[in-house]
Amino acid sequence: MASNFVEVKEAIVITPSEPTPNCTLSLSTLDSQLFLRFTIEYLLVYNPSPGVDRRQFSARVKSALGKALVQYYPLAGRVQEKRDGSALQVVCRAQGAVFVEAVSGYRGADFEKAPRYVEEWRQLLWVYVDDVLKGAPPLVVQLTWLADGAVAIGFGFNHCLCDGIGSADFINSFAELTRGVSVRGPKPVWDRHLLDSFPSGKPKGSVRVNSVNHPEFSRVHDCCEFLARFSSETLVPTSSVFVKFHIDQLKRQASRLTESTKYTSFEVVSAHIWRCWAKSLHMPPNQVLRLVFSVNFRNRLKPGLPTGFYGNGFVLACAQTTVKDLTEKGLGYASDLIKRAKENVDGKYVKEVIELVSGNRTSPDPVGVLVLSQWSRLGLERVDFGLGKPAHVGPICSDKYCLLLPVQNQREAVRVMLAVPTSAVDMYQNLLTKCLSSH
């Protein structure tokens, strides 16, 4: 048998361990967006813990999952469209989440580098939900025992029910219940209605897409068969770690022309990735490119969302330019675009997005877009099921979306994972890591 086999030993439905409300809850306009109708998939890998009794540990995890689903009972429900098709709702009848236990020939060290192909680790979350509205459970958890005693735990969350922050809050609560300690995190808060009650002062449906304020929704010309290339070429997963030294180098390089501007680690690393990606794809100079990334607005609204809100509390920010400007104008230029896009997200911006996407009327245009998601600040690197903190945090499958991931025991470091078309991968990796070599 191949060393990367995964064999499922058990697959069961776990229901809340106590009675939960029998009800139908409305999801918010942001939860109901077309582009969120997929599963967020995490993979946490733990170093071997000698002396762990597998049967006891598995029993503790299953028991804790049932307890965690009491307060987070919508995660044991089922998501569906409302009859009028206007938005989504979750039917809560304690239907349950799926728990899978498996064994595998993988070893912990296999996750220190990129997977060999995009779907290589697919079996580590064996239940793959293709259509999140067809009655599938919104939560799947898989515990996989690896060949060297390491442990992989995979999670699949219906993105309509929660965002990265919300799902990470749930995972940390679930881990604390597994350890048998009192849950320290915030109590989960539903309150989705708060995001649909903004009076914009304009009649519903009257907001038009403003390509200056919301370039993520405007259409751009595809000069280079951008979408066709990503669907026809095989994508190759890449993984690179930037430690504090490298990030400080990027900050100095970005600020070379504007000493007065201070850039964050996120801004310079994102700008560097975006430029390397653009150069490696050899697109025409006039192709419009966009970097789209999520911005948590929980504290950017007045009043802010309540602590413990686990719904989709983010909107997309968008930096836009041409291939020519992005590749020729330097790191400071790209960092500045990202900084300004981030600062643009305020209460007014959020209200405009809610109005624009209500009734499923609009979603981001994929032409020329690199989507970037920051998982390095979600708190996934702290998740302790009694096996210590994870040695690896990442996705189940590598994708054309770029992920910024935490690095074990290095708070200021970041791992960059991105799948790049075969014809561009060598150049992309060379450009990306050129700044790493002088350490």
GROMACS .gro file of C-alpha atoms in nm:
model
  439
    1MET     CA    1   0.000   0.000   0.000
    2ALA     CA    2   0.130   0.351  -0.084
    3SER     CA    3   0.273   0.546   0.207
    4ASN     CA    4   0.017   0.823   0.156
    5PHE     CA    5  -0.290   0.597   0.187
    6VAL     CA    6  -0.581   0.710   0.407
    7GLU     CA    7  -0.818   0.442   0.537
    8VAL     CA    8  -1.145   0.544   0.703
    9LYS     CA    9  -1.222   0.342   1.018
   10GLU     CA   10  -1.544   0.514   1.125
   11ALA     CA   11  -1.782   0.781   0.992
   12ILE     CA   12  -2.071   0.884   1.216
   13VAL     CA   13  -2.309   1.173   1.279
   14ILE     CA   14  -2.263   1.352   1.613
   15THR     CA   15  -2.561   1.546   1.748
   16PRO     CA   16  -2.564   1.811   2.025
   17SER     CA   17  -2.528   1.645   2.366
   18GLU     CA   18  -2.816   1.848   2.516
   19PRO     CA   19  -3.149   1.971   2.375
   20THR     CA   20  -3.109   2.273   2.144
   21PRO     CA   21  -3.365   2.516   1.995
   22ASN     CA   22  -3.588   2.377   1.723
   23CYS     CA   23  -3.609   2.670   1.483
   24THR     CA   24  -3.525   2.825   1.146
   25LEU     CA   25  -3.272   3.109   1.155
   26SER     CA   26  -3.220   3.363   0.879
   27LEU     CA   27  -2.866   3.415   0.754
   28SER     CA   28  -2.749   3.768   0.678
   29THR     CA   29  -2.716   3.923   0.332
   30LEU     CA   30  -2.337   3.882   0.360
   31ASP     CA   31  -2.371   3.515   0.468
   32SER     CA   32  -2.592   3.456   0.163
   33GLN     CA   33  -2.345   3.584  -0.099
   34LEU     CA   34  -2.298   3.354  -0.398
   35PHE     CA   35  -1.920   3.346  -0.365
   36LEU     CA   36  -1.941   3.210  -0.005
   37ARG     CA   37  -2.133   2.896  -0.095
   38PHE     CA   38  -1.843   2.662  -0.038
   39THR     CA   39  -1.665   2.483   0.247
   40ILE     CA   40  -1.373   2.636   0.441
   41GLU     CA   41  -1.131   2.345   0.496
   42TYR     CA   42  -0.854   2.347   0.756
   43LEU     CA   43  -0.584   2.092   0.829
   44LEU     CA   44  -0.405   2.093   1.165
   45VAL     CA   45  -0.116   1.847   1.214
   46TYR     CA   46   0.020   1.765   1.561
   47ASN     CA   47   0.358   1.612   1.647
   48PRO     CA   48   0.359   1.260   1.795
   49SER     CA   49   0.247   1.244   2.160
   50PRO     CA   50   0.391   0.923   2.306
   51GLY     CA   51   0.148   0.736   2.527
   52VAL     CA   52  -0.175   0.870   2.378
   53ASP     CA   53  -0.449   0.606   2.407
   54ARG     CA   54  -0.615   0.629   2.066
   55ARG     CA   55  -0.949   0.489   2.177
   56GLN     CA   56  -0.974   0.721   2.476
   57PHE     CA   57  -0.864   1.025   2.277
   58SER     CA   58  -1.116   0.955   2.001
   59ALA     CA   59  -1.394   0.915   2.261
   60ARG     CA   60  -1.298   1.250   2.418
   61VAL     CA   61  -1.305   1.426   2.079
   62LYS     CA   62  -1.649   1.284   1.994
   63SER     CA   63  -1.789   1.377   2.335
   64ALA     CA   64  -1.645   1.731   2.310
   65LEU     CA   65  -1.792   1.776   1.960
   66GLY     CA   66  -2.139   1.694   2.096
   67LYS     CA   67  -2.088   1.949   2.377
   68ALA     CA   68  -1.953   2.219   2.141
   69LEU     CA   69  -2.261   2.180   1.920
   70VAL     CA   70  -2.491   2.276   2.209
   71GLN     CA   71  -2.395   2.644   2.203
   72TYR     CA   72  -2.307   2.640   1.833
   73TYR     CA   73  -2.627   2.452   1.748
   74PRO     CA   74  -2.671   2.608   1.397
   75LEU     CA   75  -2.358   2.409   1.297
   76ALA     CA   76  -2.569   2.097   1.359
   77GLY     CA   77  -2.848   2.231   1.134
   78ARG     CA   78  -2.884   2.239   0.755
   79VAL     CA   79  -2.850   2.542   0.526
   80GLN     CA   80  -3.104   2.604   0.252
   81GLU     CA   81  -3.239   2.882   0.032
   82LYS     CA   82  -3.550   3.068   0.143
   83ARG     CA   83  -3.858   2.994  -0.069
   84ASP     CA   84  -3.842   3.334  -0.238
   85GLY     CA   85  -3.471   3.283  -0.318
   86SER     CA   86  -3.385   3.615  -0.151
   87ALA     CA   87  -3.135   3.479   0.102
   88LEU     CA   88  -3.035   3.170   0.296
   89GLN     CA   89  -3.156   3.021   0.622
   90VAL     CA   90  -3.048   2.741   0.851
   91VAL     CA   91  -3.301   2.484   0.969
   92CYS     CA   92  -3.203   2.381   1.323
   93ARG     CA   93  -3.336   2.037   1.422
   94ALA     CA   94  -3.018   1.902   1.586
   95GLN     CA   95  -2.945   1.700   1.270
   96GLY     CA   96  -2.575   1.686   1.363
   97ALA     CA   97  -2.220   1.715   1.229
   98VAL     CA   98  -2.009   1.439   1.072
   99PHE     CA   99  -1.713   1.285   1.255
  100VAL     CA  100  -1.465   1.062   1.070
  101GLU     CA  101  -1.176   0.862   1.213
  102ALA     CA  102  -0.902   0.730   0.984
  103VAL     CA  103  -0.546   0.596   0.974
  104SER     CA  104  -0.285   0.696   0.717
  105GLY     CA  105   0.067   0.625   0.592
  106TYR     CA  106   0.150   0.997   0.594
  107ARG     CA  107   0.403   1.120   0.849
  108GLY     CA  108   0.413   1.456   1.026
  109ALA     CA  109   0.715   1.572   0.822
  110ASP     CA  110   0.515   1.534   0.497
  111PHE     CA  111   0.334   1.859   0.579
  112GLU     CA  112   0.644   2.076   0.614
  113LYS     CA  113   0.649   2.135   0.239
  114ALA     CA  114   0.383   2.190  -0.027
  115PRO     CA  115   0.174   1.892  -0.139
  116ARG     CA  116   0.291   1.741  -0.469
  117TYR     CA  117  -0.039   1.821  -0.639
  118VAL     CA  118  -0.342   2.034  -0.551
  119GLU     CA  119  -0.567   1.755  -0.415
  120GLU     CA  120  -0.298   1.533  -0.259
  121TRP     CA  121  -0.433   1.574   0.097
  122ARG     CA  122  -0.802   1.551  -0.004
  123GLN     CA  123  -0.856   1.222   0.185
  124LEU     CA  124  -0.761   1.390   0.514
  125LEU     CA  125  -1.110   1.543   0.499
  126TRP     CA  126  -1.284   1.250   0.339
  127VAL     CA  127  -1.634   1.403   0.327
  128TYR     CA  128  -1.616   1.665   0.055
  129VAL     CA  129  -1.925   1.885   0.027
  130ASP     CA  130  -1.967   1.999  -0.332
  131ASP     CA  131  -2.299   2.183  -0.288
  132VAL     CA  132  -2.347   2.337   0.056
  133LEU     CA  133  -2.721   2.396  -0.003
  134LYS     CA  134  -2.817   2.036  -0.082
  135GLY     CA  135  -2.876   1.923   0.277
  136ALA     CA  136  -2.514   1.844   0.363
  137PRO     CA  137  -2.397   1.883   0.724
  138PRO     CA  138  -2.235   2.227   0.769
  139LEU     CA  139  -1.952   2.080   0.979
  140VAL     CA  140  -1.725   1.781   0.918
  141VAL     CA  141  -1.437   1.681   1.150
  142GLN     CA  142  -1.182   1.412   1.064
  143LEU     CA  143  -0.927   1.267   1.305
  144THR     CA  144  -0.646   1.083   1.119
  145TRP     CA  145  -0.370   0.886   1.295
  146LEU     CA  146  -0.045   0.917   1.098
  147ALA     CA  147   0.223   0.649   1.059
  148ASP     CA  148   0.477   0.809   1.297
  149GLY     CA  149   0.228   0.879   1.577
  150ALA     CA  150   0.153   1.233   1.456
  151VAL     CA  151  -0.215   1.332   1.434
  152ALA     CA  152  -0.399   1.523   1.160
  153ILE     CA  153  -0.733   1.688   1.231
  154GLY     CA  154  -0.929   1.819   0.932
  155PHE     CA  155  -1.229   2.053   0.951
  156GLY     CA  156  -1.487   2.152   0.691
  157PHE     CA  157  -1.720   2.447   0.766
  158ASN     CA  158  -2.003   2.575   0.548
  159HIS     CA  159  -1.877   2.931   0.480
  160CYS     CA  160  -2.237   3.062   0.475
  161LEU     CA  161  -2.257   2.998   0.852
  162CYS     CA  162  -1.926   3.141   0.968
  163ASP     CA  163  -1.609   3.315   0.857
  164GLY     CA  164  -1.246   3.242   0.947
  165ILE     CA  165  -1.268   3.416   1.284
  166GLY     CA  166  -1.597   3.244   1.371
  167SER     CA  167  -1.475   2.897   1.268
  168ALA     CA  168  -1.147   2.942   1.460
  169ASP     CA  169  -1.344   3.045   1.773
  170PHE     CA  170  -1.547   2.724   1.740
  171ILE     CA  171  -1.235   2.505   1.691
  172ASN     CA  172  -1.066   2.656   1.998
  173SER     CA  173  -1.379   2.599   2.212
  174PHE     CA  174  -1.406   2.242   2.083
  175ALA     CA  175  -1.036   2.181   2.164
  176GLU     CA  176  -1.076   2.317   2.519
  177LEU     CA  177  -1.378   2.090   2.575
  178THR     CA  178  -1.166   1.795   2.452
  179ARG     CA  179  -0.897   1.885   2.708
  180GLY     CA  180  -1.163   1.911   2.978
  181VAL     CA  181  -1.083   2.273   3.068
  182SER     CA  182  -1.335   2.556   3.096
  183VAL     CA  183  -1.386   2.737   2.767
  184ARG     CA  184  -1.212   3.076   2.780
  185GLY     CA  185  -1.329   3.217   2.448
  186PRO     CA  186  -1.635   3.435   2.399
  187LYS     CA  187  -1.982   3.283   2.408
  188PRO     CA  188  -2.110   3.244   2.052
  189VAL     CA  189  -2.351   3.517   1.936
  190TRP     CA  190  -2.589   3.469   1.639
  191ASP     CA  191  -2.734   3.822   1.582
  192ARG     CA  192  -2.722   3.803   1.200
  193HIS     CA  193  -3.002   4.062   1.181
  194LEU     CA  194  -2.750   4.332   1.280
  195LEU     CA  195  -2.602   4.320   0.930
  196ASP     CA  196  -2.932   4.368   0.751
  197SER     CA  197  -3.065   4.661   0.948
  198PHE     CA  198  -2.848   4.942   0.812
  199PRO     CA  199  -3.061   5.225   0.679
  200SER     CA  200  -2.859   5.342   0.378
  201GLY     CA  201  -3.095   5.634   0.324
  202LYS     CA  202  -3.157   5.519  -0.032
  203PRO     CA  203  -3.440   5.306  -0.170
  204LYS     CA  204  -3.349   4.936  -0.190
  205GLY     CA  205  -3.189   4.849  -0.520
  206SER     CA  206  -3.089   5.205  -0.604
  207VAL     CA  207  -2.720   5.167  -0.519
  208ARG     CA  208  -2.512   5.124  -0.832
  209VAL     CA  209  -2.175   4.957  -0.851
  210ASN     CA  210  -1.921   5.233  -0.814
  211SER     CA  211  -1.607   5.113  -0.987
  212VAL     CA  212  -1.398   5.366  -0.795
  213ASN     CA  213  -1.519   5.266  -0.446
  214HIS     CA  214  -1.585   4.898  -0.524
  215PRO     CA  215  -1.358   4.783  -0.807
  216GLU     CA  216  -1.401   4.420  -0.688
  217PHE     CA  217  -1.751   4.418  -0.843
  218SER     CA  218  -1.670   4.595  -1.171
  219ARG     CA  219  -1.597   4.397  -1.487
  220VAL     CA  220  -1.258   4.427  -1.657
  221HIS     CA  221  -1.148   4.322  -2.004
  222ASP     CA  222  -0.970   3.985  -2.022
  223CYS     CA  223  -0.673   4.065  -2.249
  224CYS     CA  224  -0.492   3.734  -2.206
  225GLU     CA  225  -0.745   3.453  -2.162
  226PHE     CA  226  -0.679   3.475  -1.789
  227LEU     CA  227  -0.967   3.249  -1.679
  228ALA     CA  228  -0.905   2.993  -1.953
  229ARG     CA  229  -0.542   2.961  -1.848
  230PHE     CA  230  -0.626   2.883  -1.487
  231SER     CA  231  -0.881   2.621  -1.588
  232SER     CA  232  -0.672   2.456  -1.861
  233GLU     CA  233  -0.324   2.450  -1.705
  234THR     CA  234  -0.235   2.220  -1.417
  235LEU     CA  235  -0.179   2.421  -1.099
  236VAL     CA  236   0.133   2.343  -0.894
  237PRO     CA  237   0.120   2.398  -0.514
  238THR     CA  238   0.395   2.614  -0.361
  239SER     CA  239   0.487   2.683   0.000
  240SER     CA  240   0.743   2.938   0.126
  241VAL     CA  241   0.818   3.069   0.477
  242PHE     CA  242   0.902   3.435   0.543
  243VAL     CA  243   1.064   3.488   0.882
  244LYS     CA  244   1.089   3.826   1.059
  245PHE     CA  245   1.427   3.901   0.894
  246HIS     CA  246   1.279   3.865   0.544
  247ILE     CA  247   0.968   4.067   0.629
  248ASP     CA  248   1.184   4.348   0.772
  249GLN     CA  249   1.382   4.345   0.445
  250LEU     CA  250   1.059   4.385   0.247
  251LYS     CA  251   0.948   4.671   0.475
  252ARG     CA  252   1.277   4.855   0.415
  253GLN     CA  253   1.248   4.801   0.041
  254ALA     CA  254   0.885   4.925   0.034
  255SER     CA  255   0.966   5.237   0.237
  256ARG     CA  256   1.278   5.329   0.038
  257LEU     CA  257   1.105   5.612  -0.150
  258THR     CA  258   0.858   5.718   0.119
  259GLU     CA  259   1.031   5.715   0.456
  260SER     CA  260   0.721   5.869   0.612
  261THR     CA  261   0.499   5.568   0.532
  262LYS     CA  262   0.514   5.265   0.759
  263TYR     CA  263   0.381   4.943   0.609
  264THR     CA  264   0.252   4.641   0.800
  265SER     CA  265   0.386   4.289   0.748
  266PHE     CA  266   0.060   4.197   0.574
  267GLU     CA  267   0.093   4.488   0.330
  268VAL     CA  268   0.452   4.419   0.222
  269VAL     CA  269   0.422   4.039   0.205
  270SER     CA  270   0.096   4.064   0.006
  271ALA     CA  271   0.250   4.322  -0.228
  272HIS     CA  272   0.556   4.102  -0.283
  273ILE     CA  273   0.343   3.793  -0.360
  274TRP     CA  274   0.118   3.991  -0.595
  275ARG     CA  275   0.413   4.131  -0.793
  276CYS     CA  276   0.592   3.792  -0.821
  277TRP     CA  277   0.266   3.626  -0.932
  278ALA     CA  278   0.203   3.898  -1.193
  279LYS     CA  279   0.557   3.885  -1.334
  280SER     CA  280   0.560   3.506  -1.359
  281LEU     CA  281   0.233   3.489  -1.557
  282HIS     CA  282   0.371   3.706  -1.844
  283MET     CA  283   0.048   3.895  -1.906
  284PRO     CA  284   0.017   4.194  -2.144
  285PRO     CA  285   0.112   4.527  -1.979
  286ASN     CA  286  -0.240   4.671  -2.015
  287GLN     CA  287  -0.417   4.382  -1.836
  288VAL     CA  288  -0.597   4.517  -1.527
  289LEU     CA  289  -0.508   4.319  -1.216
  290ARG     CA  290  -0.669   4.310  -0.875
  291LEU     CA  291  -0.564   4.182  -0.537
  292VAL     CA  292  -0.876   4.098  -0.340
  293PHE     CA  293  -0.851   4.026   0.034
  294SER     CA  294  -1.090   4.003   0.327
  295VAL     CA  295  -1.107   4.274   0.593
  296ASN     CA  296  -1.267   4.196   0.929
  297PHE     CA  297  -1.507   4.482   1.006
  298ARG     CA  298  -1.629   4.370   1.351
  299ASN     CA  299  -1.467   4.676   1.510
  300ARG     CA  300  -1.493   4.907   1.209
  301LEU     CA  301  -1.868   4.957   1.247
  302LYS     CA  302  -2.037   5.195   1.492
  303PRO     CA  303  -2.156   5.025   1.704
  304GLY     CA  304  -1.927   4.726   1.650
  305LEU     CA  305  -2.054   4.370   1.626
  306PRO     CA  306  -2.087   4.191   1.963
  307THR     CA  307  -1.795   3.984   2.092
  308GLY     CA  308  -1.853   3.621   1.992
  309PHE     CA  309  -2.028   3.705   1.663
  310TYR     CA  310  -1.930   3.411   1.442
  311GLY     CA  311  -2.105   3.496   1.116
  312ASN     CA  312  -1.942   3.648   0.811
  313GLY     CA  313  -1.805   3.972   0.957
  314PHE     CA  314  -1.581   4.067   0.667
  315VAL     CA  315  -1.598   4.237   0.329
  316LEU     CA  316  -1.354   4.223   0.039
  317ALA     CA  317  -1.106   4.504  -0.011
  318CYS     CA  318  -0.958   4.546  -0.356
  319ALA     CA  319  -0.630   4.693  -0.482
  320GLN     CA  320  -0.631   4.754  -0.857
  321THR     CA  321  -0.367   4.847  -1.115
  322THR     CA  322  -0.222   4.733  -1.448
  323VAL     CA  323   0.043   4.467  -1.507
  324LYS     CA  324   0.282   4.741  -1.627
  325ASP     CA  325   0.248   4.956  -1.314
  326LEU     CA  326   0.249   4.664  -1.072
  327THR     CA  327   0.564   4.508  -1.214
  328GLU     CA  328   0.759   4.828  -1.289
  329LYS     CA  329   0.674   5.069  -1.009
  330GLY     CA  330   0.827   4.882  -0.716
  331LEU     CA  331   0.720   4.726  -0.389
  332GLY     CA  332   0.625   5.058  -0.225
  333TYR     CA  333   0.368   5.129  -0.499
  334ALA     CA  334   0.197   4.790  -0.454
  335SER     CA  335   0.214   4.814  -0.070
  336ASP     CA  336   0.051   5.156  -0.092
  337LEU     CA  337  -0.237   5.028  -0.305
  338ILE     CA  338  -0.302   4.753  -0.050
  339LYS     CA  339  -0.277   4.993   0.245
  340ARG     CA  340  -0.527   5.233   0.087
  341ALA     CA  341  -0.768   4.951  -0.006
  342LYS     CA  342  -0.762   4.832   0.357
  343GLU     CA  343  -0.814   5.181   0.499
  344ASN     CA  344  -1.108   5.233   0.263
  345VAL     CA  345  -1.314   4.977   0.459
  346ASP     CA  346  -1.531   5.171   0.704
  347GLY     CA  347  -1.898   5.159   0.807
  348LYS     CA  348  -2.012   5.330   0.487
  349TYR     CA  349  -1.815   5.084   0.271
  350VAL     CA  350  -1.970   4.786   0.455
  351LYS     CA  351  -2.323   4.927   0.412
  352GLU     CA  352  -2.263   4.976   0.039
  353VAL     CA  353  -2.145   4.614   0.000
  354ILE     CA  354  -2.452   4.485   0.186
  355GLU     CA  355  -2.677   4.688  -0.045
  356LEU     CA  356  -2.486   4.577  -0.357
  357VAL     CA  357  -2.503   4.204  -0.281
  358SER     CA  358  -2.858   4.192  -0.142
  359GLY     CA  359  -3.076   3.963  -0.350
  360ASN     CA  360  -2.763   3.789  -0.492
  361ARG     CA  361  -2.735   4.063  -0.748
  362THR     CA  362  -2.361   4.093  -0.774
  363SER     CA  363  -2.043   3.907  -0.690
  364PRO     CA  364  -1.673   3.973  -0.748
  365ASP     CA  365  -1.542   3.953  -1.104
  366PRO     CA  366  -1.270   3.682  -1.135
  367VAL     CA  367  -1.075   3.830  -1.432
  368GLY     CA  368  -0.719   3.931  -1.339
  369VAL     CA  369  -0.784   3.858  -0.972
  370LEU     CA  370  -0.555   3.712  -0.707
  371VAL     CA  371  -0.754   3.633  -0.391
  372LEU     CA  372  -0.553   3.643  -0.070
  373SER     CA  373  -0.671   3.521   0.270
  374GLN     CA  374  -0.489   3.573   0.598
  375TRP     CA  375  -0.517   3.267   0.824
  376SER     CA  376  -0.210   3.365   1.024
  377ARG     CA  377  -0.411   3.577   1.271
  378LEU     CA  378  -0.715   3.354   1.329
  379GLY     CA  379  -0.575   3.179   1.637
  380LEU     CA  380  -0.551   2.837   1.468
  381GLU     CA  381  -0.186   2.810   1.579
  382ARG     CA  382  -0.310   2.797   1.943
  383VAL     CA  383  -0.557   2.508   1.902
  384ASP     CA  384  -0.468   2.244   2.164
  385PHE     CA  385  -0.667   1.921   2.186
  386GLY     CA  386  -0.429   1.789   2.450
  387LEU     CA  387  -0.160   1.718   2.190
  388GLY     CA  388   0.018   2.054   2.227
  389LYS     CA  389  -0.002   2.324   1.961
  390PRO     CA  390  -0.016   2.229   1.592
  391ALA     CA  391   0.314   2.184   1.405
  392HIS     CA  392   0.131   2.267   1.079
  393VAL     CA  393  -0.176   2.480   1.000
  394GLY     CA  394  -0.297   2.496   0.642
  395PRO     CA  395  -0.565   2.405   0.389
  396ILE     CA  396  -0.677   2.056   0.292
  397CYS     CA  397  -0.627   2.140  -0.077
  398SER     CA  398  -0.389   2.390  -0.232
  399ASP     CA  399  -0.561   2.646  -0.455
  400LYS     CA  400  -0.519   2.947  -0.683
  401TYR     CA  401  -0.621   3.151  -0.376
  402CYS     CA  402  -0.319   3.260  -0.176
  403LEU     CA  403  -0.313   3.177   0.196
  404LEU     CA  404  -0.096   3.343   0.461
  405LEU     CA  405  -0.048   3.082   0.733
  406PRO     CA  406   0.101   3.081   1.084
  407VAL     CA  407   0.440   2.920   1.151
  408GLN     CA  408   0.483   2.717   1.470
  409ASN     CA  409   0.654   2.913   1.753
  410GLN     CA  410   0.729   3.211   1.526
  411ARG     CA  411   0.456   3.470   1.575
  412GLU     CA  412   0.613   3.715   1.329
  413ALA     CA  413   0.677   3.459   1.053
  414VAL     CA  414   0.430   3.364   0.780
  415ARG     CA  415   0.397   3.069   0.542
  416VAL     CA  416   0.269   3.153   0.193
  417MET     CA  417   0.075   2.879   0.011
  418LEU     CA  418  -0.042   2.930  -0.348
  419ALA     CA  419  -0.099   2.704  -0.649
  420VAL     CA  420   0.045   2.853  -0.970
  421PRO     CA  421   0.003   2.742  -1.336
  422THR     CA  422   0.277   2.496  -1.441
  423SER     CA  423   0.430   2.734  -1.697
  424ALA     CA  424   0.476   3.006  -1.432
  425VAL     CA  425   0.571   2.810  -1.120
  426ASP     CA  426   0.952   2.814  -1.152
  427MET     CA  427   0.970   3.185  -1.218
  428TYR     CA  428   0.717   3.261  -0.942
  429GLN     CA  429   0.914   3.064  -0.682
  430ASN     CA  430   1.247   3.217  -0.790
  431LEU     CA  431   1.109   3.571  -0.768
  432LEU     CA  432   0.929   3.504  -0.440
  433THR     CA  433   1.229   3.358  -0.263
  434LYS     CA  434   1.500   3.583  -0.411
  435CYS     CA  435   1.465   3.809  -0.106
  436LEU     CA  436   1.496   3.507   0.127
  437SER     CA  437   1.839   3.395   0.007
  438SER     CA  438   2.048   3.663   0.176
  439HIS     CA  439   1.957   3.554   0.529
   0.00000   0.00000   0.00000
